[in-house]
Amino acid sequence: MSIAAEVGQRIRFYRKEQKMSQEHLAEVCNFHPTYIGQLERGEKNATLESIYRITQGLGISMSQLLEHLDAFEKEAESIPLQVYHQLLPLPREKQKKAKKVWEDILELME
């Protein structure tokens, strides 16, 4: 997966988490809806200006969108990043359930 595709997945995740359509996000950010779709699919590389406008439209910080991106190339070796990528596309409720299961496992390991 490319970095553009990774950032695109994250944009899609935060957009869906807020129950926003691509069209609405595009309108808020003053972009064409096609551009948002291209970013989410990793077909376009976003400029810093575009990323800033998107994060503002989503109500998140740039650092939140880009966190752990520096470890992206080491993803195959990183178990936490593998788990992160498995959880990222899931709805918030399923993420919460997975977190609870993880907490229960940690408690059993003590």
CSV table of C-alpha atoms in Angstrom, one decimal:
chain,number,residue,atom,x,y,z
A,1,MET,CA,0.0,0.0,0.0
A,2,SER,CA,1.3,3.5,-0.8
A,3,ILE,CA,1.4,6.4,1.6
A,4,ALA,CA,-1.3,8.1,-0.5
A,5,ALA,CA,-3.6,5.1,-0.1
A,6,GLU,CA,-2.9,5.0,3.6
A,7,VAL,CA,-3.8,8.7,4.1
A,8,GLY,CA,-6.8,8.1,1.9
A,9,GLN,CA,-8.0,5.3,4.1
A,10,ARG,CA,-7.7,7.5,7.1
A,11,ILE,CA,-9.6,10.3,5.5
A,12,ARG,CA,-12.4,7.8,4.6
A,13,PHE,CA,-12.4,6.5,8.2
A,14,TYR,CA,-12.7,9.9,9.8
A,15,ARG,CA,-15.3,11.0,7.2
A,16,LYS,CA,-17.5,8.0,7.8
A,17,GLU,CA,-17.0,8.2,11.5
A,18,GLN,CA,-18.7,11.6,11.3
A,19,LYS,CA,-21.4,10.3,9.0
A,20,MET,CA,-20.3,12.7,6.2
A,21,SER,CA,-20.7,12.0,2.5
A,22,GLN,CA,-17.8,12.7,0.2
A,23,GLU,CA,-19.9,15.5,-1.3
A,24,HIS,CA,-20.4,17.2,2.0
A,25,LEU,CA,-16.7,17.0,2.9
A,26,ALA,CA,-15.8,18.3,-0.5
A,27,GLU,CA,-18.3,21.2,0.0
A,28,VAL,CA,-16.9,22.1,3.4
A,29,CYS,CA,-13.3,22.0,2.1
A,30,ASN,CA,-14.2,23.8,-1.2
A,31,PHE,CA,-13.0,20.8,-3.3
A,32,HIS,CA,-14.7,18.8,-6.1
A,33,PRO,CA,-16.3,15.6,-4.7
A,34,THR,CA,-14.3,13.6,-7.3
A,35,TYR,CA,-11.1,14.8,-5.7
A,36,ILE,CA,-12.1,13.5,-2.3
A,37,GLY,CA,-12.9,10.1,-3.9
A,38,GLN,CA,-9.5,10.1,-5.6
A,39,LEU,CA,-7.7,10.9,-2.4
A,40,GLU,CA,-9.6,8.2,-0.5
A,41,ARG,CA,-8.7,5.6,-3.1
A,42,GLY,CA,-5.0,6.7,-3.0
A,43,GLU,CA,-5.2,7.8,-6.7
A,44,LYS,CA,-4.0,11.3,-5.9
A,45,ASN,CA,-1.3,12.7,-3.6
A,46,ALA,CA,-2.7,15.5,-1.4
A,47,THR,CA,-0.8,18.6,-0.9
A,48,LEU,CA,-0.2,19.9,2.6
A,49,GLU,CA,-2.7,22.6,1.9
A,50,SER,CA,-5.3,20.0,0.9
A,51,ILE,CA,-4.6,17.9,4.0
A,52,TYR,CA,-5.0,20.9,6.2
A,53,ARG,CA,-8.3,21.9,4.6
A,54,ILE,CA,-9.6,18.3,4.9
A,55,THR,CA,-8.6,17.9,8.5
A,56,GLN,CA,-10.3,21.3,9.3
A,57,GLY,CA,-13.4,20.0,7.5
A,58,LEU,CA,-13.3,16.8,9.5
A,59,GLY,CA,-12.6,18.6,12.8
A,60,ILE,CA,-9.4,16.7,13.5
A,61,SER,CA,-5.8,17.8,13.7
A,62,MET,CA,-3.2,17.1,11.0
A,63,SER,CA,-1.2,15.2,13.5
A,64,GLN,CA,-4.2,12.9,14.2
A,65,LEU,CA,-4.6,12.1,10.5
A,66,LEU,CA,-0.9,11.5,10.0
A,67,GLU,CA,0.0,9.8,13.3
A,68,HIS,CA,2.3,6.8,13.0
A,69,LEU,CA,2.7,7.4,9.3
A,70,ASP,CA,6.5,7.4,9.8
A,71,ALA,CA,6.3,3.8,10.7
A,72,PHE,CA,4.3,3.0,7.5
A,73,GLU,CA,7.2,1.4,5.7
A,74,LYS,CA,7.9,-0.9,8.6
A,75,GLU,CA,4.2,-2.1,8.7
A,76,ALA,CA,5.0,-5.7,7.8
A,77,GLU,CA,7.2,-5.9,10.9
A,78,SER,CA,5.0,-4.0,13.2
A,79,ILE,CA,2.3,-6.0,15.0
A,80,PRO,CA,0.6,-2.8,16.5
A,81,LEU,CA,0.4,-1.3,13.0
A,82,GLN,CA,-1.1,-4.5,11.6
A,83,VAL,CA,-3.8,-4.4,14.3
A,84,TYR,CA,-4.3,-0.7,13.7
A,85,HIS,CA,-5.0,-1.4,10.0
A,86,GLN,CA,-7.4,-4.1,10.9
A,87,LEU,CA,-9.3,-1.9,13.2
A,88,LEU,CA,-9.3,1.3,11.2
A,89,PRO,CA,-12.0,0.3,8.6
A,90,LEU,CA,-14.3,-1.1,11.3
A,91,PRO,CA,-17.3,0.9,12.6
A,92,ARG,CA,-16.6,2.6,16.0
A,93,GLU,CA,-18.8,0.2,17.9
A,94,LYS,CA,-16.8,-2.8,16.6
A,95,GLN,CA,-13.6,-1.0,17.5
A,96,LYS,CA,-14.8,-0.5,21.1
A,97,LYS,CA,-15.7,-4.2,21.3
A,98,ALA,CA,-12.2,-5.2,20.1
A,99,LYS,CA,-10.6,-2.8,22.6
A,100,LYS,CA,-12.7,-4.4,25.4
A,101,VAL,CA,-11.6,-7.9,24.3
A,102,TRP,CA,-8.0,-6.7,24.2
A,103,GLU,CA,-8.3,-5.2,27.7
A,104,ASP,CA,-9.8,-8.5,29.0
A,105,ILE,CA,-6.8,-10.4,27.4
A,106,LEU,CA,-4.3,-8.1,29.1
A,107,GLU,CA,-6.1,-8.6,32.4
A,108,LEU,CA,-5.9,-12.4,32.1
A,109,MET,CA,-2.2,-12.2,31.3
A,110,GLU,CA,-1.4,-10.4,34.6
